[in-house]
Protein backbone atom coordinates (compact mmCIF):
# COMPACT_ATOMS: atom_id res chain seq x y z
CA MET A 1 -83.13 -219.26 34.16
CA THR A 2 -80.83 -222.17 33.31
CA ASN A 3 -80.60 -221.44 29.58
CA THR A 4 -78.36 -218.40 29.12
CA THR A 5 -78.78 -217.95 25.37
CA ALA A 6 -81.86 -216.38 23.81
CA ASP A 7 -84.20 -217.87 21.25
CA PHE A 8 -85.17 -214.36 20.13
CA LEU A 9 -83.54 -210.96 20.47
CA LEU A 10 -85.79 -208.02 19.64
CA PHE A 11 -83.85 -204.79 19.11
CA SER A 12 -85.69 -201.47 19.05
CA ASP A 13 -85.14 -197.77 19.62
CA ASN A 14 -88.55 -197.64 21.30
CA ILE A 15 -89.31 -200.24 23.96
CA PHE A 16 -92.29 -199.58 26.23
CA THR A 17 -91.78 -201.83 29.24
CA GLY A 18 -94.87 -200.55 31.05
CA LEU A 19 -92.82 -199.96 34.20
CA THR A 20 -92.55 -196.23 33.45
CA ASP A 21 -93.95 -193.78 30.90
CA GLU A 22 -90.57 -193.56 29.18
CA LEU A 23 -89.27 -195.57 26.24
CA ILE A 24 -85.87 -197.22 26.23
CA LYS A 25 -83.50 -198.05 23.38
CA GLY A 26 -82.29 -201.60 23.75
CA TYR A 27 -83.40 -205.19 23.42
CA VAL A 28 -85.77 -207.83 24.72
CA ALA A 29 -84.30 -211.32 25.00
CA ILE A 30 -86.63 -214.32 24.99
CA VAL A 31 -85.93 -217.91 25.87
CA GLY A 32 -88.66 -220.52 25.69
CA ASN A 33 -91.92 -218.88 26.75
CA GLN A 34 -90.32 -216.28 29.02
CA ILE A 35 -88.52 -212.97 28.87
CA LEU A 36 -84.86 -213.65 29.63
CA LYS A 37 -83.76 -210.03 29.90
CA VAL A 38 -84.66 -206.46 28.94
CA GLY A 39 -81.55 -204.33 28.58
CA THR A 40 -79.58 -201.62 26.87
CA GLY A 41 -76.09 -201.40 25.40
CA ASN A 42 -74.03 -204.34 24.15
CA ASP A 43 -74.41 -206.74 27.05
CA TYR A 44 -76.82 -208.79 24.93
CA GLN A 45 -73.83 -210.43 23.22
CA THR A 46 -73.52 -213.04 25.96
CA LEU A 47 -77.11 -214.08 25.18
CA VAL A 48 -76.47 -214.88 21.52
CA GLY A 49 -76.37 -218.55 20.58
CA GLU A 50 -76.18 -220.43 17.30
CA LYS A 51 -79.96 -220.55 16.97
CA THR A 52 -80.77 -217.08 18.29
CA LYS A 53 -83.07 -215.13 15.95
CA ARG A 54 -82.40 -211.38 15.82
CA LEU A 55 -85.24 -209.01 14.93
CA GLU A 56 -84.06 -205.50 14.05
CA LEU A 57 -87.16 -203.41 14.68
CA LYS A 58 -85.49 -200.01 14.45
CA GLU A 59 -88.01 -197.29 15.40
CA GLN A 60 -90.98 -199.64 15.80
CA LEU A 61 -92.53 -199.70 19.26
CA VAL A 62 -92.17 -202.88 21.31
CA ALA A 63 -94.77 -203.31 24.06
CA PRO A 64 -96.25 -206.01 26.29
CA GLY A 65 -99.01 -207.98 24.55
CA PHE A 66 -102.37 -206.23 24.41
CA ILE A 67 -105.18 -207.53 26.63
CA ASP A 68 -108.87 -206.97 25.77
CA VAL A 69 -110.94 -207.60 28.90
CA HIS A 70 -114.43 -207.61 27.37
CA THR A 71 -114.93 -209.60 24.18
CA PHE A 72 -117.84 -211.67 22.94
CA PHE A 73 -116.80 -214.32 20.43
CA THR A 74 -120.22 -215.93 20.81
CA GLY A 75 -121.80 -212.79 19.32
CA TYR A 76 -119.03 -212.28 16.78
CA ALA A 77 -119.73 -215.73 15.31
CA ILE A 78 -123.25 -214.64 14.33
CA PHE A 79 -121.71 -212.54 11.54
CA HIS A 80 -120.57 -215.76 9.83
CA ILE A 81 -123.08 -218.41 10.88
CA GLY A 82 -124.69 -220.68 8.29
CA MET A 83 -125.24 -219.71 4.65
CA ASP A 84 -123.83 -216.41 3.39
CA MET A 85 -126.71 -214.31 2.05
CA ALA A 86 -124.58 -211.31 1.08
CA GLY A 87 -125.43 -210.26 -2.47
CA ALA A 88 -128.79 -212.04 -2.48
CA GLU A 89 -131.03 -209.30 -3.88
CA THR A 90 -134.35 -211.17 -3.85
CA ALA A 91 -136.20 -213.56 -1.58
CA GLU A 92 -136.03 -216.13 -4.39
CA GLU A 93 -132.23 -215.96 -4.54
CA CYS A 94 -132.11 -216.28 -0.78
CA MET A 95 -134.30 -219.40 -0.91
CA LYS A 96 -132.05 -220.97 -3.58
CA ARG A 97 -129.00 -220.53 -1.37
CA LEU A 98 -130.85 -221.84 1.65
CA LYS A 99 -131.89 -224.97 -0.24
CA ILE A 100 -128.24 -225.72 -1.01
CA HIS A 101 -127.36 -225.17 2.65
CA ALA A 102 -130.21 -227.42 3.82
CA GLY A 103 -128.85 -230.24 1.70
CA GLN A 104 -125.59 -230.07 3.61
CA LYS A 105 -127.18 -230.26 7.07
CA GLY A 106 -129.09 -232.89 9.02
CA ALA A 107 -132.82 -233.15 8.37
CA LYS A 108 -133.75 -231.56 11.70
CA ASP A 109 -130.87 -229.12 12.08
CA THR A 110 -131.76 -225.47 12.38
CA LEU A 111 -130.85 -223.58 9.22
CA PHE A 112 -128.87 -220.41 9.86
CA GLY A 113 -127.84 -217.65 7.53
CA HIS A 114 -126.03 -214.30 7.74
CA GLY A 115 -125.38 -211.24 5.65
CA TRP A 116 -129.00 -210.37 4.76
CA LYS A 117 -129.46 -206.69 4.00
CA PRO A 118 -132.95 -205.54 5.08
CA GLU A 119 -132.93 -202.73 2.51
CA GLY A 120 -132.56 -205.31 -0.27
CA PHE A 121 -135.89 -207.07 0.15
CA PRO A 122 -138.52 -207.14 2.92
CA ALA A 123 -138.57 -209.81 5.59
CA GLU A 124 -142.31 -210.46 5.26
CA ALA A 125 -142.12 -212.03 1.82
CA MET A 126 -139.15 -214.14 2.81
CA GLU A 127 -140.85 -215.38 5.96
CA ARG A 128 -143.88 -216.53 3.93
CA HIS A 129 -141.55 -218.56 1.72
CA LEU A 130 -139.83 -220.05 4.78
CA ASN A 131 -143.09 -221.04 6.45
CA GLU A 132 -144.22 -222.82 3.29
CA ALA A 133 -140.89 -224.55 2.58
CA TYR A 134 -139.90 -225.40 6.17
CA PRO A 135 -143.01 -225.76 8.34
CA ASP A 136 -141.30 -228.29 10.65
CA ARG A 137 -137.80 -226.87 10.74
CA SER A 138 -136.37 -223.68 12.24
CA VAL A 139 -134.78 -221.10 9.95
CA ILE A 140 -133.03 -217.94 11.16
CA ILE A 141 -131.20 -215.53 8.84
CA PHE A 142 -129.35 -212.67 10.54
CA ALA A 143 -129.01 -209.21 9.08
CA ALA A 144 -125.52 -208.12 8.04
CA ASP A 145 -125.31 -205.76 11.01
CA ARG A 146 -126.87 -208.33 13.37
CA SER A 147 -129.60 -205.84 14.36
CA THR A 148 -132.51 -208.00 13.24
CA CYS A 149 -133.22 -211.27 11.48
CA ILE A 150 -135.66 -213.23 9.37
CA MET A 151 -137.38 -216.13 11.15
CA ASN A 152 -139.99 -218.65 10.22
CA GLU A 153 -142.81 -219.52 12.60
CA HIS A 154 -141.13 -222.74 13.73
CA ALA A 155 -138.04 -220.81 14.86
CA ARG A 156 -140.11 -218.24 16.76
CA ASN A 157 -141.92 -220.97 18.65
CA THR A 158 -138.78 -223.01 19.30
CA TYR A 159 -136.45 -220.27 20.53
CA GLY A 160 -138.84 -217.72 22.02
CA PHE A 161 -137.59 -214.51 20.40
CA THR A 162 -138.60 -212.36 17.44
CA PRO A 163 -136.85 -210.22 14.80
CA GLU A 164 -137.92 -207.18 16.81
CA LYS A 165 -135.91 -208.46 19.78
CA CYS A 166 -132.94 -209.98 18.01
CA TYR A 167 -130.03 -209.49 20.40
CA PRO A 168 -127.74 -212.00 22.15
CA GLU A 169 -129.58 -212.17 25.48
CA ALA A 170 -132.78 -212.92 23.55
CA TYR A 171 -131.40 -215.58 21.22
CA HIS A 172 -129.21 -217.31 23.80
CA LYS A 173 -131.04 -220.60 23.18
CA ILE A 174 -129.45 -221.00 19.75
CA MET A 175 -125.92 -220.66 21.12
CA ARG A 176 -125.66 -224.23 22.35
CA GLU A 177 -126.24 -225.38 18.76
CA TYR A 178 -123.65 -223.35 16.92
CA LEU A 179 -121.04 -223.41 19.72
CA ASN A 180 -121.09 -227.22 19.46
CA ASP A 181 -121.11 -227.35 15.65
CA ARG A 182 -117.47 -228.36 15.22
CA GLY A 183 -117.57 -227.97 11.45
CA PHE A 184 -118.34 -224.30 11.97
CA ILE A 185 -116.79 -223.38 15.30
CA ASP A 186 -113.29 -224.83 14.69
CA ARG A 187 -112.80 -222.66 11.63
CA GLU A 188 -114.55 -219.66 13.15
CA PHE A 189 -112.47 -219.65 16.33
CA SER A 190 -109.26 -220.12 14.39
CA ASP A 191 -110.11 -217.12 12.21
CA TYR A 192 -111.04 -215.14 15.33
CA MET A 193 -107.67 -215.79 16.95
CA LYS A 194 -105.90 -214.76 13.74
CA LEU A 195 -107.88 -211.53 13.67
CA MET A 196 -107.06 -210.72 17.29
CA ASN A 197 -103.38 -211.60 16.86
CA SER A 198 -103.24 -209.24 13.87
CA ARG A 199 -104.41 -206.48 16.23
CA GLY A 200 -101.65 -207.30 18.72
CA VAL A 201 -104.03 -209.01 21.15
CA THR A 202 -102.46 -211.79 23.19
CA THR A 203 -105.14 -212.25 25.88
CA VAL A 204 -108.92 -211.79 25.98
CA LYS A 205 -111.61 -212.04 28.61
CA GLU A 206 -114.63 -213.61 26.92
CA MET A 207 -118.26 -213.28 27.98
CA GLY A 208 -120.02 -216.65 28.00
CA PHE A 209 -123.70 -216.93 28.83
CA ASP A 210 -124.75 -219.19 31.72
CA ASP A 211 -122.63 -222.39 31.66
CA TYR A 212 -121.15 -221.46 28.25
CA TYR A 213 -123.31 -224.19 26.70
CA GLY A 214 -120.47 -226.71 26.54
CA PHE A 215 -117.92 -224.37 24.95
CA ASP A 216 -115.59 -225.00 27.89
CA HIS A 217 -115.01 -228.51 26.47
CA PHE A 218 -113.83 -226.93 23.22
CA LEU A 219 -111.47 -224.59 25.10
CA LYS A 220 -110.07 -227.46 27.16
CA GLU A 221 -109.37 -229.48 24.03
CA LYS A 222 -107.62 -226.54 22.36
CA GLU A 223 -105.60 -225.89 25.51
CA GLU A 224 -104.46 -229.50 25.83
CA ASN A 225 -103.59 -229.70 22.12
CA LYS A 226 -101.63 -226.42 22.38
CA GLU A 227 -103.71 -224.91 19.58
CA LEU A 228 -104.43 -221.56 21.22
CA THR A 229 -102.61 -218.49 19.92
CA MET A 230 -103.98 -216.22 22.63
CA ARG A 231 -104.92 -216.65 26.27
CA ILE A 232 -108.62 -217.06 26.98
CA PHE A 233 -110.09 -215.95 30.27
CA PHE A 234 -113.86 -216.32 30.38
CA MET A 235 -116.77 -215.18 32.54
CA SER A 236 -120.27 -216.50 33.10
CA GLN A 237 -123.06 -214.01 32.37
CA PRO A 238 -126.39 -215.18 33.86
CA VAL A 239 -129.00 -214.94 31.09
CA GLY A 240 -131.14 -218.07 30.89
CA GLU A 241 -130.65 -218.76 34.59
CA GLN A 242 -129.44 -216.97 37.69
CA ILE A 243 -125.84 -217.16 38.88
CA ASN A 244 -124.49 -220.72 38.92
CA ILE A 245 -121.80 -220.90 41.60
CA GLU A 246 -121.37 -224.66 41.18
CA HIS A 247 -120.48 -224.09 37.53
CA GLY A 248 -117.93 -221.47 38.55
CA ILE A 249 -116.32 -223.83 41.04
CA ARG A 250 -116.08 -226.55 38.37
CA MET A 251 -114.51 -224.14 35.90
CA ARG A 252 -112.05 -222.84 38.47
CA GLU A 253 -110.90 -226.38 39.16
CA LYS A 254 -110.92 -227.37 35.49
CA PHE A 255 -108.74 -224.51 34.21
CA THR A 256 -105.62 -223.80 36.25
CA GLY A 257 -103.03 -223.05 33.54
CA ASP A 258 -101.90 -219.80 31.99
CA PHE A 259 -103.81 -220.19 28.72
CA VAL A 260 -107.39 -220.72 29.86
CA ARG A 261 -108.97 -219.67 33.14
CA PHE A 262 -112.38 -218.93 34.57
CA SER A 263 -112.58 -215.27 35.56
CA GLY A 264 -115.86 -214.93 37.47
CA TYR A 265 -119.23 -213.45 36.54
CA ASN A 266 -120.60 -210.60 34.46
CA ARG A 267 -123.96 -208.83 34.29
CA MET A 268 -125.58 -205.80 32.72
CA THR A 269 -127.26 -203.20 34.93
CA ASP A 270 -128.70 -200.31 32.93
CA GLY A 271 -128.69 -199.42 29.22
CA THR A 272 -127.54 -196.45 27.17
CA VAL A 273 -128.20 -192.87 28.19
CA ALA A 274 -129.19 -192.11 24.58
CA SER A 275 -132.12 -194.56 24.82
CA HIS A 276 -133.15 -193.23 28.27
CA LYS A 277 -132.30 -196.65 29.67
CA GLY A 278 -129.22 -195.38 31.46
CA ASP A 279 -129.88 -195.06 35.20
CA LEU A 280 -129.25 -191.45 36.33
CA LEU A 281 -128.86 -189.79 39.71
CA GLU A 282 -131.07 -186.91 38.53
CA PRO A 283 -133.97 -187.03 36.02
CA TYR A 284 -133.47 -186.78 32.29
CA GLU A 285 -133.84 -183.32 30.78
CA GLY A 286 -137.54 -182.39 30.64
CA GLN A 287 -138.59 -185.70 32.24
CA ASP A 288 -139.57 -186.84 35.70
CA TYR A 289 -137.77 -190.18 35.66
CA CYS A 290 -134.17 -191.30 36.04
CA CYS A 291 -134.32 -194.54 34.08
CA GLY A 292 -136.61 -195.87 31.38
CA MET A 293 -136.20 -199.50 32.39
CA ASP A 294 -136.62 -201.57 35.52
CA ILE A 295 -133.38 -202.84 37.09
CA ASP A 296 -133.40 -205.55 39.75
CA TYR A 297 -130.57 -204.21 41.90
CA ASP A 298 -131.59 -206.52 44.75
CA LEU A 299 -130.93 -209.55 42.53
CA ILE A 300 -127.66 -208.07 41.30
CA GLU A 301 -126.48 -207.36 44.85
CA LYS A 302 -127.43 -210.87 45.95
CA GLU A 303 -125.45 -212.42 43.09
CA VAL A 304 -122.40 -210.21 43.60
CA HIS A 305 -122.20 -211.01 47.28
CA LEU A 306 -122.69 -214.74 46.64
CA ALA A 307 -119.85 -214.68 44.13
CA ASP A 308 -117.71 -212.66 46.54
CA GLU A 309 -118.31 -215.12 49.37
CA ASN A 310 -117.11 -217.93 47.11
CA GLY A 311 -113.93 -216.15 46.04
CA PHE A 312 -115.14 -215.01 42.60
CA ARG A 313 -115.01 -211.56 41.10
CA TYR A 314 -117.98 -209.87 39.39
CA SER A 315 -117.96 -207.36 36.53
CA LEU A 316 -120.99 -205.08 36.37
CA HIS A 317 -121.78 -203.06 33.25
CA ALA A 318 -122.97 -199.54 34.14
CA GLN A 319 -123.52 -196.56 31.84
CA GLY A 320 -125.48 -193.90 33.75
CA ASP A 321 -124.17 -192.11 36.84
CA GLY A 322 -127.01 -193.63 38.89
CA ALA A 323 -126.00 -197.15 37.89
CA VAL A 324 -122.34 -196.44 38.62
CA HIS A 325 -123.35 -195.11 42.05
CA LYS A 326 -125.39 -198.22 42.86
CA VAL A 327 -122.60 -200.51 41.66
CA MET A 328 -120.17 -198.80 44.04
CA GLU A 329 -122.67 -199.25 46.88
CA ILE A 330 -122.89 -202.98 46.08
CA PHE A 331 -119.11 -203.38 45.95
CA GLU A 332 -118.73 -201.41 49.18
CA LYS A 333 -120.34 -204.35 51.01
CA CYS A 334 -117.93 -206.93 49.57
CA GLN A 335 -114.88 -208.40 51.30
CA LYS A 336 -111.95 -206.02 51.70
CA GLU A 337 -108.39 -206.14 52.91
CA ASN A 338 -106.75 -202.86 53.91
CA GLY A 339 -109.69 -201.09 52.32
CA LYS A 340 -109.29 -202.78 48.94
CA LEU A 341 -111.63 -205.36 47.44
CA VAL A 342 -110.31 -208.88 47.87
CA ASN A 343 -111.82 -210.28 44.67
CA ARG A 344 -111.06 -207.42 42.26
CA HIS A 345 -114.59 -206.66 41.14
CA ALA A 346 -114.87 -204.48 38.05
CA VAL A 347 -117.21 -202.00 36.43
CA THR A 348 -117.57 -201.88 32.65
CA ASP A 349 -118.17 -198.92 30.31
CA LEU A 350 -118.78 -195.98 32.74
CA GLU A 351 -120.21 -193.82 29.97
CA PHE A 352 -121.42 -191.08 32.35
CA SER A 353 -120.33 -190.96 35.98
CA ASN A 354 -120.26 -188.77 39.07
CA PRO A 355 -116.72 -187.79 40.19
CA ALA A 356 -117.53 -188.75 43.81
CA ASP A 357 -118.21 -192.33 42.75
CA LEU A 358 -114.99 -192.45 40.76
CA GLU A 359 -113.14 -191.55 43.95
CA LYS A 360 -114.88 -194.47 45.68
CA MET A 361 -113.86 -196.64 42.75
CA GLY A 362 -110.20 -195.81 43.23
CA LYS A 363 -110.35 -196.10 47.01
CA MET A 364 -111.86 -199.61 46.89
CA GLY A 365 -109.65 -200.84 44.06
CA VAL A 366 -112.48 -201.39 41.58
CA THR A 367 -111.03 -202.04 38.13
CA GLY A 368 -112.44 -200.08 35.18
CA GLU A 369 -113.14 -201.91 31.91
CA ILE A 370 -113.22 -199.05 29.44
CA TYR A 371 -114.44 -198.84 25.85
CA PHE A 372 -111.73 -196.47 24.66
CA GLN A 373 -112.87 -196.76 21.02
CA ILE A 374 -116.51 -195.90 21.77
CA MET A 375 -116.26 -192.47 20.11
CA SER A 376 -115.57 -194.23 16.79
CA LEU A 377 -119.17 -195.39 16.46
CA ASP A 378 -121.08 -192.15 15.78
CA PRO A 379 -120.48 -188.65 14.37
CA GLY A 380 -119.67 -186.02 16.98
CA ASP A 381 -122.59 -183.71 16.18
CA ALA A 382 -125.09 -186.53 16.69
CA VAL A 383 -123.53 -187.55 20.01
CA LYS A 384 -123.35 -184.01 21.37
CA GLU A 385 -126.91 -183.28 20.29
CA ASN A 386 -128.08 -186.40 22.09
CA ILE A 387 -126.17 -185.51 25.25
CA GLY A 388 -127.78 -182.08 25.21
CA LYS A 389 -131.26 -183.57 24.87
CA THR A 390 -130.87 -186.31 27.48
CA ILE A 391 -128.77 -184.89 30.31
CA GLY A 392 -127.71 -181.40 29.17
CA MET A 393 -124.19 -180.18 28.49
CA LYS A 394 -123.63 -179.17 32.12
CA ARG A 395 -123.78 -182.79 33.17
CA GLY A 396 -122.30 -183.81 29.82
CA LYS A 397 -118.87 -182.56 30.91
CA TYR A 398 -118.60 -185.77 32.96
CA TYR A 399 -118.96 -187.99 29.88
CA TRP A 400 -116.13 -190.53 29.42
CA ASN A 401 -114.23 -189.15 32.42
CA ARG A 402 -111.20 -191.48 32.33
CA ARG A 403 -108.91 -188.73 33.63
CA LYS A 404 -110.78 -188.62 36.95
CA MET A 405 -110.70 -192.40 37.20
CA LEU A 406 -106.93 -192.53 36.95
CA ASP A 407 -106.45 -189.48 39.18
CA SER A 408 -108.59 -191.25 41.80
CA GLY A 409 -106.25 -194.23 41.80
CA ALA A 410 -108.35 -196.64 39.74
CA VAL A 411 -106.69 -199.18 37.46
CA LEU A 412 -108.12 -198.99 33.95
CA SER A 413 -108.11 -201.82 31.41
CA GLY A 414 -109.01 -201.78 27.72
CA ALA A 415 -112.22 -203.35 26.43
CA THR A 416 -114.23 -203.37 23.19
CA ASP A 417 -117.41 -205.40 23.73
CA LEU A 418 -116.31 -207.05 20.48
CA PRO A 419 -118.02 -207.30 18.01
CA LEU A 420 -119.35 -203.83 18.90
CA MET A 421 -115.80 -202.68 18.17
CA ILE A 422 -112.76 -204.63 16.99
CA THR A 423 -109.66 -204.13 19.12
CA ASP A 424 -107.45 -201.39 17.67
CA ILE A 425 -105.06 -199.69 20.09
CA PRO A 426 -104.00 -196.84 17.74
CA GLU A 427 -107.70 -196.08 17.26
CA ALA A 428 -108.16 -196.17 21.03
CA ILE A 429 -105.36 -193.61 21.33
CA TYR A 430 -106.98 -191.35 18.72
CA HIS A 431 -110.31 -191.30 20.54
CA GLY A 432 -109.31 -191.84 24.18
CA CYS A 433 -106.21 -189.63 24.21
CA GLY A 434 -107.05 -187.18 21.42
CA GLY A 435 -110.72 -186.90 22.36
CA TYR A 436 -111.78 -186.98 18.70
CA PHE A 437 -114.90 -188.30 17.02
CA PRO A 438 -114.40 -190.14 13.69
CA GLU A 439 -114.48 -186.97 11.61
CA GLY A 440 -111.84 -185.19 13.73
CA GLY A 441 -112.40 -181.52 14.42
CA GLN A 442 -112.34 -180.15 17.95
CA PRO A 443 -111.73 -182.63 20.80
CA PHE A 444 -114.72 -183.43 23.01
CA ASN A 445 -114.23 -183.23 26.79
CA LYS A 446 -110.48 -183.03 26.29
CA GLN A 447 -110.08 -182.58 30.05
CA ASN A 448 -111.32 -186.16 30.52
CA THR A 449 -108.78 -187.82 28.21
CA ILE A 450 -105.65 -189.71 29.23
CA THR A 451 -102.07 -189.76 27.92
CA VAL A 452 -100.66 -192.20 25.38
CA PRO A 453 -98.46 -194.00 27.96
CA GLU A 454 -101.53 -194.32 30.22
CA MET A 455 -103.47 -195.80 27.31
CA LEU A 456 -100.72 -198.33 26.58
CA LYS A 457 -100.66 -199.29 30.27
CA ALA A 458 -104.43 -199.81 30.25
CA TRP A 459 -104.18 -202.32 27.40
CA THR A 460 -101.22 -204.12 29.01
CA TYR A 461 -100.62 -203.82 32.74
CA GLY A 462 -104.20 -202.76 33.45
CA GLY A 463 -105.53 -205.83 31.66
CA ALA A 464 -103.13 -208.04 33.61
CA VAL A 465 -104.32 -206.56 36.91
CA ASN A 466 -107.92 -207.07 35.81
CA LEU A 467 -107.17 -210.78 35.34
CA SER A 468 -104.96 -211.07 38.45
CA MET A 469 -102.07 -211.94 36.13
CA GLU A 470 -99.76 -208.99 36.76
CA GLU A 471 -97.09 -211.32 38.17
CA LYS A 472 -96.85 -213.02 34.76
CA LEU A 473 -98.15 -210.54 32.18
CA GLY A 474 -98.58 -206.83 31.50
CA THR A 475 -94.98 -205.52 31.55
CA LEU A 476 -91.70 -206.41 29.87
CA GLU A 477 -89.60 -207.80 32.71
CA GLU A 478 -87.26 -210.69 33.24
CA GLY A 479 -89.14 -213.87 34.12
CA LYS A 480 -92.53 -212.80 32.76
CA LEU A 481 -94.31 -214.69 29.99
CA ALA A 482 -93.18 -213.59 26.55
CA ASP A 483 -96.37 -212.00 25.21
CA ILE A 484 -95.22 -209.09 23.07
CA THR A 485 -96.76 -206.71 20.53
CA VAL A 486 -94.85 -204.55 18.07
CA LEU A 487 -96.44 -201.47 16.49
CA GLU A 488 -94.95 -200.31 13.21
CA ARG A 489 -94.52 -196.73 14.51
CA ASN A 490 -93.78 -195.05 17.83
CA VAL A 491 -97.28 -193.99 18.89
CA LEU A 492 -95.86 -191.61 21.50
CA GLU A 493 -94.70 -189.42 18.62
CA VAL A 494 -97.18 -190.14 15.80
CA PRO A 495 -99.39 -187.10 15.01
CA MET A 496 -103.01 -187.75 16.02
CA GLU A 497 -104.25 -187.27 12.45
CA GLU A 498 -102.07 -190.23 11.42
CA MET A 499 -102.66 -192.39 14.50
CA ARG A 500 -105.44 -194.56 13.08
CA ASP A 501 -103.15 -195.64 10.21
CA VAL A 502 -100.66 -197.34 12.55
CA LYS A 503 -100.69 -201.14 12.30
CA VAL A 504 -99.32 -204.06 14.26
CA SER A 505 -96.20 -205.57 12.69
CA LEU A 506 -95.54 -208.49 15.06
CA THR A 507 -97.32 -210.41 17.81
CA MET A 508 -95.74 -213.02 20.07
CA VAL A 509 -97.60 -215.26 22.50
CA ASN A 510 -95.75 -217.47 24.95
CA GLY A 511 -92.49 -216.87 23.12
CA GLU A 512 -93.83 -217.82 19.68
CA VAL A 513 -94.58 -215.54 16.73
CA VAL A 514 -98.32 -215.78 16.02
CA TYR A 515 -98.61 -212.83 13.64
CA GLU A 516 -96.08 -211.06 11.45
CA ASN A 517 -96.32 -208.27 8.90
CA ASN A 518 -92.77 -208.01 7.63
CA GLY A 519 -92.77 -204.35 6.62
CA GLY A 520 -89.82 -202.77 8.40
CA THR A 521 -88.75 -205.90 10.31
CA GLU A 522 -85.31 -207.33 9.52
CA HIS A 523 -84.39 -210.89 10.53
CA GLU A 524 -80.93 -212.25 11.12
């Protein structure tokens, strides 16, 4: 680098470079958008200039920026869309708020709302009011937890879904409307980036349905105006149409920088084991079937191979060991070089898997996209009871088997399926390394957990490998882009019972501070 003085010098007793499992005491020097040097001792003095900013981080942990490889901003936005109905205890109050909202929108615009609590008042009465007040205009009000919604008849007919089937793949037709509502989406995306930066996230891989309904124009504008505070990689998930290779080619040509890129395709295979929709190798306990839903593996295989032929990677979401097995069979037929997949296909979730397929995963170089915080969602007794009823505890010992994945040579990366979970690396450590459910107690399948350094690598280097960005991101090394996260405590030494209290104190993206919580950070 031509500039020999640093813009920033970050000093810490605990620097996790990602190159080894060990921490170093030293400094990270940054110039422009790159890491100038990572070193120890006093040799930093030659890097100090008149404008160099020194950050004395003491015992805080400095790490490469965190990368979440499975997020869904499009679904997250539903929590804030339209009029806020939180606190509306009656249908009448809800209608009053909606009338105010209607006056602020165009005469034919769909009226959206969020925050409705189904236990507050029944949907039926509200829907009668909506049908009377808005017979020629669609109205959709989402529940606070996004599990259902209130709809008038016009909305049902227009969009083709119902409150009983109120999930993103069903209501994809409304996405084009709110993703192109600049009054809403500008503010919403800005708030989203602030949230992610506060969690130490510097890069995400977003799921966008079909052709992303024009949202790529928004991303291009933000990229060109240098308004992004995290890197956005995005995938196309076929929902309203089958795989669109031409769209992928256009996106690949459109986004060639380091802030926004097209990252291939994504698709669900099976569902959860708890709902009997997970595809198993052997029948469910007391049943004669292996999956309670039909899965078109022929279509999935056709799409994967078409993407592979055109130089795109594909991420397949698989939860049961049968689905994981079939995904490995599909990937086995893809292009390889020296036995490894050329296009870095990935498998997401891997709730329950057969060890033999995890060995295939490592051998082929399939990347794992793992929900390390998944144990945060439900109490342990309920989960273990369900495992016993669905697959039995003998098979249950292979639940969340991340240890076997790593031991088989697979690269793991951190994912949340946000908004299912919000990225929180200390929480991921508590569950994925400690093996604990929310209430604590005895670890579950402790033999399947991974170490804290392995977890940090998954959220940094593993994410970079997932995105084919390991030459620029994922470790703290000279010449790499300066995406850096600082945790307020050294998580390699924090007791597990205190782990979930650890917060992010600083986030840098491209050499600029995008989030700062000053507790414990001294500036000079």
